[in-house]
Amino acid sequence: MNATASPLGLCILPEPAPNAGRTVAYPHYIHEALDHAGLCYRDVPPETLDAALDHLAILVTVGDAVLPETTQEELRRWVAAGGVWIAVAGTGGLADLLGVTPEPPAYRSFGGGAGTLGEGYLAPRQADHPAVAHLRLPLHFFNGLPARPAGATVLASVLDAHQRETPRAALTERQIGQGRCLFLAADLPGTLVRIQQGVGVTRDGVSAPDGTAPVEDRVLKSGDGGVLDWIFDRQPVPGVPGLQAFLEPVADLWRELLLRSIFHGATVRGVALPLLWLYPRNLPALAHISHDTDGNDVELGWELLEVVNRAGVRTTWCVILPGYPPELTAAIRDAGHELAMHYDSMTPGLPWSQEQFVRQWEELVALFGGERPVTNKNHYLRWEGDTELFRWCLDQGIQLDQSKGASKTGEAGFNFGTCHPYFPVDFAGERLDVLELCTPTQDLEVFAPEALGPALMEAVLRSHGVLHLLFHPAHIRKPGVVQAIQTMVEGCRAAGMAWWTAREINAWERARRQVTWRDYGQAHGAAQVTLETPAALPEATVLWLAPEVQACQVNGEPQPVTRVRRWGHDFLAVTLEGRSGAAYTLTLE
Ligand SMILES: [Zn+2]
């Protein structure tokens, strides 16, 4: 969320020319992490960095370009005077200031260039440091800048792709005068993209070594492109001997590492930072149920409808052709549920093609009485190629897809590393305007044991994401399924989570992304900022990182506040009316 003024600046350094090696892929994707987190930050183009520094308290740089000499000198002066510099996968030519020494390639290669970190894991060494205190496992990364500590404190070190120790630093901190530098060796944006999207799918993936995820099955599906590690990135499911699942959302933990580093910097600088919280009413997380109507059995459809109506949750019905009879379709809609698309390229005769996708979309629109679906999930989580499906969605006005996820029990959990909706990118780095909300499990008690549910819920609460459960009407009569739905609905409610449809999640996230911040100012312990929201954001919550402050005014009126702990830091929470087109000036006292 870009701001005209903010103490937090983001500077993306120029990328090397094509064919040259690099330490960061998709550097601009860092925006996706900061925008989703709702941060108030300012874009600082590299050529304006010298002039901008004096208006910043915290600077995040992404990339490995060498800064001009004058900028290097300004940056040294600024840090010594109290600035906090967080350098991602590059030193800007100031390795000595960061307190690290980059490693050259082991052998001079044709084409040359900087050293590359390759695949590995960030292993915390100071586990109680705020930047890494949330990590329970070594964090999988893909590339970055290889560097050894040279004066900086090592907060985390690098394990190689086989989790062997290396002398390399993954995250360091160094105090200089009044300021400090943090150096993150890993390519954070490139790692997010690779984990969240996986690689393009042209062949089956490699099955798990324990037999629980046989993805080599002659069906191309999203999981075939997954890049997480069967051994290092899965954890035992509590109470279920033999079953490992992706219980830690690795990409979300990476985003959190960046946020925590920024909040740590703001705290040591005594700077107040506002952010637009993820959900209304300061909710800790969301929960969501989707259904795929495979088989379209009418009786089972009515039964599941009654179960979710009784539980009081509105759900997303991904309808596969030929769909339900009009009475059931109408009953689903009239109860407030979402009618969505279930693209079928699994049934013989239905190929993976845009033509098929469009044909099925048109027939579903007719079935829905002209209402255009907002959400799609592919039957069997089928997937081919790279980002083509997102383009098809864009062309039909589908705004949220759920086709990245687990289609084998041993893939369950966050096999794409995230429980948050995200905008994907293509190879050119262009952000595509379709949200992906991954599908981490299918029917509890059928696809995976019920014990997986609470384990996922706990992880979602920790990462403040969305718990997405999938229940097929076809399985509703199987033993334990109705009970599993009821248990999860009650459990999530008890944890303070709200149940939303995918359409609601989509609308909220898109409305959030439109807000702008302006007129940030801080003086004498007070801070002020104005938030403008073009779209309605009813009961939106703003969080202030401002440990000393106890009260907040909104447009000059005192407003009730609560204290809340998020991402390892204490925030002051203020909930706004959130009318469309409104501006809210928040003043801390
Ligand atoms: Zn299906």
Coordinates of C-alpha atoms and ligand atoms in Angstrom, one line a residue:
M1 CA 0.0 0.0 0.0
N2 CA 1.9 2.9 -1.3
A3 CA 2.2 6.0 0.6
T4 CA 3.2 9.6 -0.3
A5 CA 5.0 9.8 3.0
S6 CA 6.2 7.0 5.3
P7 CA 9.2 6.3 7.5
L8 CA 9.4 3.0 5.7
G9 CA 11.0 3.0 2.3
L10 CA 11.3 0.2 -0.3
C11 CA 14.1 0.4 -2.9
I12 CA 14.2 -2.2 -5.6
L13 CA 17.7 -2.1 -7.2
P14 CA 18.1 -2.5 -11.0
E15 CA 18.2 -6.0 -12.3
P16 CA 21.1 -7.4 -14.2
A17 CA 20.8 -7.8 -18.0
P18 CA 19.3 -11.0 -19.4
N19 CA 21.7 -13.9 -19.4
A20 CA 23.6 -12.5 -16.4
G21 CA 23.5 -14.4 -13.1
R22 CA 21.5 -12.8 -10.3
T23 CA 20.7 -13.2 -6.6
V24 CA 17.0 -12.2 -6.8
A25 CA 14.2 -13.4 -9.1
Y26 CA 11.0 -11.3 -9.4
P27 CA 12.4 -8.5 -7.2
H28 CA 9.2 -6.5 -7.6
Y29 CA 7.2 -9.3 -6.0
I30 CA 8.3 -7.9 -2.7
H31 CA 5.3 -5.5 -3.2
E32 CA 2.9 -8.4 -2.9
A33 CA 4.3 -9.3 0.5
L34 CA 4.1 -5.7 1.8
D35 CA 0.8 -4.8 0.1
H36 CA -1.0 -7.9 1.5
A37 CA 0.4 -7.1 5.0
G38 CA -1.3 -3.7 4.6
L39 CA 1.9 -1.7 5.4
C40 CA 2.2 2.0 4.9
Y41 CA 5.5 2.3 2.9
R42 CA 7.0 4.4 0.3
D43 CA 8.5 3.3 -3.0
V44 CA 11.9 4.8 -3.5
P45 CA 13.3 4.5 -7.0
P46 CA 17.1 3.9 -6.8
E47 CA 18.0 7.2 -8.5
T48 CA 16.1 9.1 -5.8
L49 CA 17.6 7.2 -2.9
D50 CA 20.1 9.8 -1.8
A51 CA 17.5 12.5 -1.4
A52 CA 14.9 10.2 0.2
L53 CA 17.1 8.9 3.0
D54 CA 16.6 11.8 5.3
H55 CA 12.8 11.2 5.3
L56 CA 13.2 7.5 6.1
A57 CA 13.8 5.6 9.4
I58 CA 13.8 2.1 7.8
L59 CA 15.0 1.2 4.3
V60 CA 14.5 -2.2 2.6
T61 CA 16.6 -2.8 -0.5
V62 CA 16.1 -5.8 -2.8
G63 CA 18.7 -6.9 -5.3
D64 CA 22.4 -7.1 -5.8
A65 CA 23.3 -4.0 -7.9
V66 CA 26.2 -1.9 -6.7
L67 CA 25.0 1.5 -5.6
P68 CA 26.8 4.7 -6.9
E69 CA 29.6 5.9 -4.7
T70 CA 27.7 9.0 -3.6
T71 CA 24.7 6.9 -2.6
Q72 CA 27.0 4.5 -0.7
E73 CA 28.4 7.5 1.3
E74 CA 24.9 8.8 2.0
L75 CA 23.7 5.4 3.2
R76 CA 26.7 5.1 5.5
R77 CA 26.0 8.5 7.0
W78 CA 22.3 7.7 7.3
V79 CA 22.8 4.4 9.1
A80 CA 25.4 5.9 11.5
A81 CA 22.8 8.6 12.4
G82 CA 20.2 6.0 13.3
G83 CA 18.8 4.6 10.1
V84 CA 17.8 0.9 9.9
W85 CA 18.8 -0.8 6.6
I86 CA 17.4 -4.2 5.7
A87 CA 19.3 -5.5 2.7
V88 CA 17.7 -8.5 0.8
A89 CA 20.1 -10.7 -1.2
G90 CA 22.6 -7.9 -2.0
T91 CA 25.1 -5.6 -0.4
G92 CA 24.8 -2.6 -2.7
G93 CA 28.6 -2.5 -2.6
L94 CA 28.5 -2.0 1.2
A95 CA 29.4 -5.4 2.4
D96 CA 31.7 -3.9 5.1
L97 CA 28.8 -1.8 6.5
L98 CA 26.6 -4.9 6.6
G99 CA 29.4 -6.8 8.3
V100 CA 29.5 -9.7 5.8
T101 CA 31.8 -10.9 3.0
P102 CA 30.2 -12.1 -0.2
E103 CA 31.6 -15.4 -1.6
P104 CA 32.8 -15.5 -5.2
P105 CA 31.9 -18.4 -7.4
A106 CA 34.0 -21.5 -6.6
Y107 CA 35.3 -21.4 -10.2
R108 CA 35.2 -18.6 -12.6
S109 CA 32.3 -19.5 -15.0
F110 CA 31.7 -18.4 -18.6
G111 CA 29.5 -15.3 -18.4
G112 CA 30.7 -14.7 -14.9
G113 CA 28.8 -12.7 -12.3
A114 CA 28.2 -12.8 -8.6
G115 CA 28.1 -15.9 -6.5
T116 CA 24.7 -17.5 -6.1
L117 CA 23.4 -19.1 -2.9
G118 CA 21.3 -21.8 -4.6
E119 CA 18.8 -23.9 -2.7
G120 CA 19.0 -24.2 1.1
Y121 CA 17.5 -23.5 4.4
L122 CA 17.7 -20.6 6.9
A123 CA 18.5 -22.1 10.3
P124 CA 18.0 -19.7 13.3
R125 CA 21.0 -19.3 15.6
Q126 CA 19.4 -16.7 17.9
A127 CA 16.0 -18.3 18.2
D128 CA 14.6 -15.5 20.5
H129 CA 15.5 -12.7 18.2
P130 CA 12.3 -11.0 17.0
A131 CA 13.0 -11.5 13.3
V132 CA 13.2 -15.3 13.6
A133 CA 11.3 -16.1 16.9
H134 CA 8.4 -17.5 14.9
L135 CA 10.4 -20.3 13.2
R136 CA 10.0 -23.9 14.3
L137 CA 12.0 -25.4 11.4
P138 CA 14.8 -24.4 9.0
L139 CA 13.1 -22.3 6.4
H140 CA 13.4 -23.5 2.8
F141 CA 14.8 -20.9 0.3
F142 CA 15.7 -20.7 -3.3
N143 CA 18.8 -18.7 -4.2
G144 CA 20.2 -15.4 -2.8
L145 CA 23.6 -14.0 -2.1
P146 CA 26.3 -16.3 -0.5
A147 CA 28.1 -14.4 2.2
R148 CA 30.1 -15.1 5.3
P149 CA 29.8 -13.1 8.5
A150 CA 32.5 -10.5 8.9
G151 CA 31.7 -8.5 12.0
A152 CA 27.9 -8.9 12.0
T153 CA 25.9 -11.0 14.5
V154 CA 24.6 -14.1 12.9
L155 CA 20.9 -14.5 13.6
A156 CA 20.5 -17.4 11.3
S157 CA 22.9 -19.4 9.2
V158 CA 22.6 -21.3 5.9
L159 CA 22.1 -25.1 5.6
D160 CA 22.6 -26.4 2.1
A161 CA 19.9 -28.2 0.1
H162 CA 20.6 -31.4 2.0
Q163 CA 20.5 -29.5 5.4
R164 CA 24.3 -29.8 5.9
E165 CA 25.9 -27.0 7.8
T166 CA 27.7 -24.2 5.9
P167 CA 29.8 -21.3 7.1
R168 CA 27.4 -18.9 5.3
A169 CA 25.1 -16.4 7.0
A170 CA 21.4 -16.4 6.3
L171 CA 20.4 -13.4 8.4
T172 CA 22.7 -11.0 10.2
E173 CA 22.4 -7.8 12.3
R174 CA 25.0 -5.2 12.9
Q175 CA 24.9 -2.0 15.0
I176 CA 26.7 1.0 13.7
G177 CA 26.5 4.2 15.7
Q178 CA 22.8 4.9 16.3
G179 CA 21.6 2.7 13.5
R180 CA 21.8 -0.9 12.4
C181 CA 21.9 -3.1 9.4
L182 CA 20.1 -6.4 8.7
F183 CA 21.3 -8.5 5.9
L184 CA 19.1 -11.3 4.5
A185 CA 21.1 -13.6 2.2
A186 CA 18.0 -15.4 0.8
D187 CA 16.1 -14.3 -2.3
L188 CA 12.9 -13.6 -0.5
P189 CA 10.6 -12.6 -3.4
G190 CA 11.9 -15.3 -5.7
T191 CA 11.5 -17.8 -2.9
L192 CA 7.9 -16.7 -2.4
V193 CA 7.1 -17.1 -6.1
R194 CA 8.8 -20.5 -6.5
I195 CA 7.1 -22.0 -3.4
Q196 CA 3.6 -20.4 -3.9
Q197 CA 3.3 -21.2 -7.6
G198 CA 5.7 -24.1 -8.0
V199 CA 7.1 -24.8 -11.4
G200 CA 5.2 -25.2 -14.7
V201 CA 3.5 -28.6 -15.0
T202 CA 4.5 -30.6 -18.1
R203 CA 5.1 -34.1 -16.5
D204 CA 4.2 -35.8 -13.3
G205 CA 6.2 -34.8 -10.2
V206 CA 8.3 -37.2 -8.1
S207 CA 6.3 -39.3 -5.6
A208 CA 7.0 -39.1 -1.8
P209 CA 9.6 -41.6 -0.5
D210 CA 7.1 -42.9 2.1
G211 CA 4.3 -43.8 -0.3
T212 CA 1.8 -41.3 1.0
A213 CA 1.8 -39.0 -2.0
P214 CA 2.1 -41.0 -5.2
V215 CA 2.0 -37.9 -7.5
E216 CA 3.3 -40.0 -10.4
D217 CA -0.1 -41.1 -11.6
R218 CA -0.5 -40.1 -15.2
V219 CA -2.6 -37.1 -14.3
L220 CA -1.1 -33.6 -14.5
K221 CA -2.2 -31.6 -11.5
S222 CA -1.0 -28.6 -9.6
G223 CA 0.9 -30.7 -7.0
D224 CA 3.2 -32.0 -9.7
G225 CA 4.8 -28.5 -9.8
G226 CA 5.3 -28.3 -6.0
V227 CA 8.9 -27.5 -5.0
L228 CA 8.8 -28.1 -1.2
D229 CA 10.7 -31.1 0.2
W230 CA 9.0 -34.3 1.2
I231 CA 11.5 -34.9 4.0
F232 CA 12.5 -31.4 5.3
D233 CA 9.2 -29.5 4.8
R234 CA 6.7 -31.9 6.2
Q235 CA 6.0 -32.6 9.9
P236 CA 4.3 -35.5 11.6
V237 CA 0.5 -35.1 12.0
P238 CA -0.1 -35.2 15.8
G239 CA -1.9 -38.5 16.8
V240 CA -1.6 -40.1 13.3
P241 CA 1.4 -42.4 13.2
G242 CA 3.0 -42.6 9.7
L243 CA 1.4 -39.4 8.3
Q244 CA 3.5 -36.4 7.5
A245 CA 1.9 -33.2 6.2
F246 CA 3.0 -29.7 5.2
L247 CA 2.0 -28.2 8.5
E248 CA 4.2 -25.1 8.3
P249 CA 3.2 -22.5 5.7
V250 CA 6.8 -21.9 4.6
A251 CA 6.1 -18.9 2.3
D252 CA 4.0 -17.2 5.0
L253 CA 6.8 -17.7 7.4
W254 CA 9.2 -16.0 5.0
R255 CA 6.8 -13.0 4.6
E256 CA 6.6 -12.9 8.4
L257 CA 10.4 -12.9 8.7
L258 CA 10.4 -9.7 6.6
L259 CA 7.6 -8.1 8.6
R260 CA 9.2 -8.9 11.8
S261 CA 12.5 -7.5 10.6
I262 CA 10.7 -4.2 9.7
F263 CA 8.9 -4.1 13.0
H264 CA 12.1 -4.8 14.9
G265 CA 13.7 -1.9 13.1
A266 CA 10.8 0.4 13.9
T267 CA 10.9 -0.6 17.5
V268 CA 14.6 0.1 18.0
R269 CA 14.1 3.4 16.2
G270 CA 11.0 4.3 18.2
V271 CA 9.1 4.9 15.0
A272 CA 5.3 4.4 14.9
L273 CA 4.2 2.3 11.9
P274 CA 0.5 1.9 10.9
L275 CA -0.9 -0.9 8.9
L276 CA -4.2 -2.0 7.6
W277 CA -4.9 -5.3 9.3
L278 CA -5.8 -8.3 7.2
Y279 CA -9.4 -8.7 8.4
P280 CA -12.3 -6.6 9.8
R281 CA -13.0 -6.3 13.5
N282 CA -9.4 -7.3 14.2
L283 CA -10.2 -11.0 13.5
P284 CA -7.2 -13.2 14.0
A285 CA -7.9 -15.3 10.9
L286 CA -10.6 -16.6 8.6
A287 CA -12.1 -20.0 7.7
H288 CA -13.6 -21.1 4.5
I289 CA -15.4 -24.2 3.1
S290 CA -15.7 -25.1 -0.5
H291 CA -17.6 -28.0 -2.1
D292 CA -17.0 -29.7 -5.4
T293 CA -20.2 -31.1 -6.7
D294 CA -18.6 -34.1 -8.4
G295 CA -21.3 -36.5 -9.5
N296 CA -24.1 -33.9 -8.9
D297 CA -26.1 -36.5 -6.8
V298 CA -29.2 -34.5 -5.9
E299 CA -30.0 -36.2 -2.6
L300 CA -26.4 -35.8 -1.3
G301 CA -26.4 -32.2 -2.4
W302 CA -29.5 -31.5 -0.4
E303 CA -28.0 -33.3 2.6
L304 CA -24.8 -31.3 2.6
L305 CA -26.7 -28.0 2.1
E306 CA -28.7 -28.8 5.2
V307 CA -25.5 -29.6 7.2
V308 CA -23.9 -26.3 6.3
N309 CA -27.1 -24.3 6.8
R310 CA -27.6 -25.9 10.2
A311 CA -24.0 -25.1 11.1
G312 CA -24.7 -21.5 10.1
V313 CA -21.8 -21.2 7.6
R314 CA -22.0 -19.9 4.0
T315 CA -19.9 -21.9 1.6
T316 CA -18.6 -21.9 -1.9
W317 CA -20.1 -24.5 -4.2
C318 CA -17.8 -25.3 -7.1
V319 CA -20.3 -26.8 -9.6
I320 CA -19.2 -29.3 -12.2
L321 CA -21.4 -29.8 -15.3
P322 CA -24.1 -30.7 -15.8
G323 CA -24.8 -29.3 -12.3
Y324 CA -27.8 -29.7 -10.0
P325 CA -31.5 -29.2 -11.0
P326 CA -32.8 -25.6 -10.7
E327 CA -34.5 -26.1 -7.3
L328 CA -31.3 -27.1 -5.6
T329 CA -29.2 -24.5 -7.4
A330 CA -31.7 -21.9 -6.3
A331 CA -31.7 -23.2 -2.7
I332 CA -27.9 -23.0 -2.5
R333 CA -28.0 -19.4 -3.7
D334 CA -31.0 -18.4 -1.6
A335 CA -29.2 -19.6 1.6
G336 CA -26.4 -17.1 0.9
H337 CA -23.9 -19.6 -0.5
E338 CA -21.7 -18.9 -3.5
L339 CA -22.2 -20.6 -6.8
A340 CA -18.7 -21.2 -8.4
M341 CA -17.1 -23.0 -11.2
H342 CA -15.5 -26.5 -11.1
Y343 CA -13.6 -26.8 -14.4
D344 CA -13.5 -30.4 -15.6
S345 CA -10.6 -31.5 -17.7
M346 CA -10.5 -35.0 -16.2
T347 CA -13.5 -36.7 -17.6
P348 CA -12.6 -38.5 -20.9
G349 CA -13.2 -36.2 -23.9
L350 CA -12.7 -33.0 -21.9
P351 CA -9.2 -31.8 -22.7
W352 CA -7.2 -29.1 -20.9
S353 CA -7.9 -26.1 -23.2
Q354 CA -9.1 -22.6 -23.0
E355 CA -11.9 -23.6 -25.4
Q356 CA -13.2 -26.2 -22.9
F357 CA -12.8 -23.7 -20.1
V358 CA -14.9 -21.1 -21.9
R359 CA -17.5 -23.6 -23.0
Q360 CA -18.0 -24.9 -19.4
W361 CA -18.0 -21.4 -18.0
E362 CA -20.8 -20.4 -20.5
E363 CA -22.9 -23.4 -19.6
L364 CA -22.5 -22.7 -15.9
V365 CA -23.4 -19.0 -16.3
A366 CA -26.6 -20.2 -18.0
L367 CA -27.2 -22.7 -15.2
F368 CA -26.7 -19.9 -12.6
G369 CA -29.4 -17.8 -14.3
G370 CA -26.8 -15.4 -15.8
E371 CA -24.8 -14.9 -12.7
R372 CA -21.1 -15.0 -13.5
P373 CA -19.0 -17.1 -11.1
V374 CA -16.2 -15.3 -9.2
T375 CA -14.4 -18.4 -8.1
N376 CA -13.0 -21.5 -9.9
K377 CA -11.4 -24.7 -8.7
N378 CA -10.2 -27.4 -11.2
H379 CA -11.7 -30.9 -10.8
Y380 CA -8.9 -33.1 -9.4
L381 CA -6.8 -29.9 -9.0
R382 CA -5.8 -30.5 -12.6
W383 CA -3.1 -28.2 -13.9
E384 CA -1.0 -27.9 -17.0
G385 CA 1.6 -25.5 -18.0
D386 CA 2.6 -22.4 -16.0
T387 CA 0.2 -19.5 -15.7
E388 CA -2.1 -20.2 -18.6
L389 CA -5.0 -21.0 -16.3
F390 CA -4.8 -17.7 -14.6
R391 CA -5.1 -16.0 -18.0
W392 CA -8.2 -18.1 -18.8
C393 CA -9.7 -17.0 -15.5
L394 CA -8.9 -13.4 -16.3
D395 CA -10.6 -13.6 -19.7
Q396 CA -13.8 -15.0 -18.1
G397 CA -13.8 -12.6 -15.2
I398 CA -13.0 -15.3 -12.6
Q399 CA -11.2 -13.4 -9.8
L400 CA -10.1 -16.2 -7.5
D401 CA -8.8 -19.7 -8.2
Q402 CA -8.4 -22.6 -5.8
S403 CA -6.6 -25.1 -8.0
K404 CA -3.2 -25.1 -6.3
G405 CA -3.3 -27.7 -3.5
A406 CA -3.2 -31.2 -2.2
S407 CA -4.6 -34.1 -4.3
K408 CA -2.8 -36.9 -2.4
T409 CA -3.1 -37.4 1.4
G410 CA 0.7 -37.1 1.9
E411 CA 0.6 -33.7 0.1
A412 CA -1.9 -32.4 2.7
G413 CA -1.2 -29.1 4.3
F414 CA 0.5 -26.1 2.8
N415 CA 2.2 -27.8 -0.2
F416 CA 2.3 -24.4 -1.8
G417 CA 3.6 -22.8 1.4
T418 CA 0.7 -20.5 2.1
C419 CA -2.6 -20.1 3.7
H420 CA -3.1 -16.5 2.4
P421 CA -4.7 -15.4 -0.9
Y422 CA -2.0 -14.1 -3.2
F423 CA -1.6 -12.6 -6.7
P424 CA 0.7 -14.8 -8.9
V425 CA 3.2 -13.6 -11.4
D426 CA 4.2 -14.8 -14.8
F427 CA 7.8 -15.4 -15.9
A428 CA 8.2 -11.8 -17.0
G429 CA 7.3 -10.7 -13.4
E430 CA 3.9 -9.3 -14.3
R431 CA 1.4 -9.7 -11.4
L432 CA -1.8 -11.4 -12.7
D433 CA -5.1 -10.1 -11.4
V434 CA -6.4 -13.4 -10.1
L435 CA -6.1 -14.3 -6.5
E436 CA -5.0 -17.9 -5.7
L437 CA -6.4 -19.4 -2.5
C438 CA -4.8 -22.8 -2.2
T439 CA -6.6 -26.0 -1.2
P440 CA -4.6 -27.6 1.6
T441 CA -6.8 -30.6 2.2
Q442 CA -9.9 -32.4 1.0
D443 CA -12.6 -34.1 3.0
L444 CA -11.5 -34.8 6.6
E445 CA -12.2 -38.4 7.6
V446 CA -12.1 -39.4 3.9
F447 CA -9.0 -37.8 2.2
A448 CA -7.1 -37.2 5.5
P449 CA -7.7 -38.0 9.2
E450 CA -9.8 -35.6 11.2
A451 CA -6.7 -34.8 13.3
L452 CA -5.3 -32.9 10.3
G453 CA -8.1 -30.2 10.8
P454 CA -7.0 -28.9 14.2
A455 CA -3.3 -29.0 13.1
L456 CA -4.0 -26.8 10.1
M457 CA -6.2 -24.5 12.1
E458 CA -3.4 -23.9 14.6
A459 CA -1.0 -23.1 11.8
V460 CA -3.5 -20.7 10.1
L461 CA -4.1 -18.9 13.4
R462 CA -0.3 -18.5 13.9
S463 CA 0.0 -17.1 10.4
H464 CA -3.2 -15.1 10.4
G465 CA -4.3 -16.8 7.2
V466 CA -7.4 -18.5 5.8
L467 CA -8.2 -22.1 6.8
H468 CA -9.7 -23.6 3.6
L469 CA -11.5 -26.9 4.0
L470 CA -13.0 -28.8 1.1
F471 CA -16.0 -31.2 1.5
H472 CA -17.6 -33.0 -1.4
P473 CA -21.3 -33.7 -1.2
A474 CA -20.4 -37.1 -2.6
H475 CA -18.8 -38.0 0.7
I476 CA -21.3 -36.5 3.1
R477 CA -22.8 -39.8 4.2
K478 CA -19.5 -41.4 5.0
P479 CA -18.8 -42.1 8.7
G480 CA -17.6 -39.1 10.6
V481 CA -17.8 -36.5 7.9
V482 CA -20.8 -34.5 9.2
Q483 CA -19.3 -34.6 12.6
A484 CA -15.9 -33.4 11.2
I485 CA -17.6 -30.4 9.6
Q486 CA -19.5 -29.5 12.8
T487 CA -16.3 -29.9 14.9
M488 CA -14.3 -27.6 12.6
V489 CA -17.0 -25.0 12.4
E490 CA -17.3 -24.8 16.2
G491 CA -13.6 -25.0 16.7
C492 CA -12.8 -22.1 14.4
R493 CA -15.6 -20.0 15.8
A494 CA -14.3 -20.6 19.3
A495 CA -10.9 -19.4 18.1
G496 CA -12.4 -16.2 16.9
M497 CA -12.3 -16.9 13.2
A498 CA -15.1 -15.9 10.9
W499 CA -16.4 -18.2 8.1
W500 CA -16.5 -16.5 4.7
T501 CA -17.1 -17.6 1.1
A502 CA -14.3 -17.3 -1.4
R503 CA -16.3 -14.5 -3.1
E504 CA -16.2 -12.6 0.2
I505 CA -12.5 -13.2 0.7
N506 CA -11.9 -12.0 -2.8
A507 CA -13.9 -8.9 -2.4
W508 CA -12.4 -8.0 0.9
E509 CA -8.8 -8.5 -0.2
R510 CA -9.3 -6.5 -3.4
A511 CA -10.9 -3.6 -1.5
R512 CA -8.0 -3.6 1.0
R513 CA -5.5 -3.4 -1.9
Q514 CA -7.1 -0.1 -3.1
V515 CA -6.4 1.9 0.1
T516 CA -3.9 4.7 0.1
W517 CA -2.0 6.3 2.9
R518 CA -1.0 9.9 3.0
D519 CA 0.3 12.7 5.3
Y520 CA 2.3 10.5 7.6
G521 CA 3.9 12.5 10.3
Q522 CA 5.6 11.9 13.7
A523 CA 6.8 14.4 16.2
H524 CA 7.2 14.5 20.0
G525 CA 5.9 11.0 20.6
A526 CA 2.7 11.6 18.6
A527 CA 2.1 10.2 15.1
Q528 CA -0.6 10.8 12.5
V529 CA -1.6 9.3 9.2
T530 CA -4.5 9.5 6.8
L531 CA -6.0 6.4 5.3
E532 CA -8.3 6.7 2.2
T533 CA -10.4 3.8 1.1
P534 CA -12.1 4.1 -2.3
A535 CA -14.1 0.8 -1.7
A536 CA -16.2 0.0 1.4
L537 CA -14.2 -1.8 4.1
P538 CA -16.7 -2.1 6.9
E539 CA -15.1 -2.4 10.3
A540 CA -11.6 -2.4 8.9
T541 CA -9.0 -2.5 11.6
V542 CA -5.8 -0.4 11.6
L543 CA -2.9 -1.5 13.7
W544 CA -0.3 0.9 15.0
L545 CA 3.1 -0.4 16.1
A546 CA 3.6 2.2 18.8
P547 CA 4.6 0.6 22.1
E548 CA 4.4 3.8 24.2
V549 CA 1.0 5.0 22.9
Q550 CA -2.3 4.4 24.7
A551 CA -4.9 6.3 22.7
C552 CA -5.9 7.1 19.2
Q553 CA -8.2 9.7 17.6
V554 CA -10.0 9.2 14.3
N555 CA -10.9 12.4 12.5
G556 CA -10.5 14.3 15.7
E557 CA -12.7 12.0 17.8
P558 CA -11.3 9.7 20.5
Q559 CA -11.8 6.1 19.5
P560 CA -11.8 2.9 21.6
V561 CA -8.5 1.0 21.2
T562 CA -7.3 -2.5 22.2
R563 CA -3.8 -3.9 22.4
V564 CA -3.1 -6.9 20.3
R565 CA 0.0 -9.1 19.6
R566 CA 0.6 -9.9 16.0
W567 CA 3.8 -11.2 14.4
G568 CA 5.6 -11.1 17.7
H569 CA 5.0 -7.4 18.3
D570 CA 2.4 -5.4 20.3
F571 CA 0.1 -3.2 18.3
L572 CA -2.7 -0.7 19.1
A573 CA -5.8 -1.8 17.2
V574 CA -8.4 0.8 16.0
T575 CA -11.5 -0.3 14.1
L576 CA -13.0 2.1 11.5
E577 CA -16.4 2.4 10.0
G578 CA -14.8 1.9 6.6
R579 CA -17.3 3.7 4.3
S580 CA -16.4 3.8 0.6
G581 CA -14.7 7.0 -0.5
A582 CA -13.9 8.0 3.1
A583 CA -10.7 9.4 4.6
Y584 CA -9.7 8.6 8.1
T585 CA -7.0 10.6 9.9
L586 CA -5.6 8.6 12.7
T587 CA -3.8 10.5 15.4
L588 CA -1.8 8.8 18.2
E589 CA -1.5 10.5 21.5
Ligands
ZN1 ZN -13.9 -32.4 -8.4

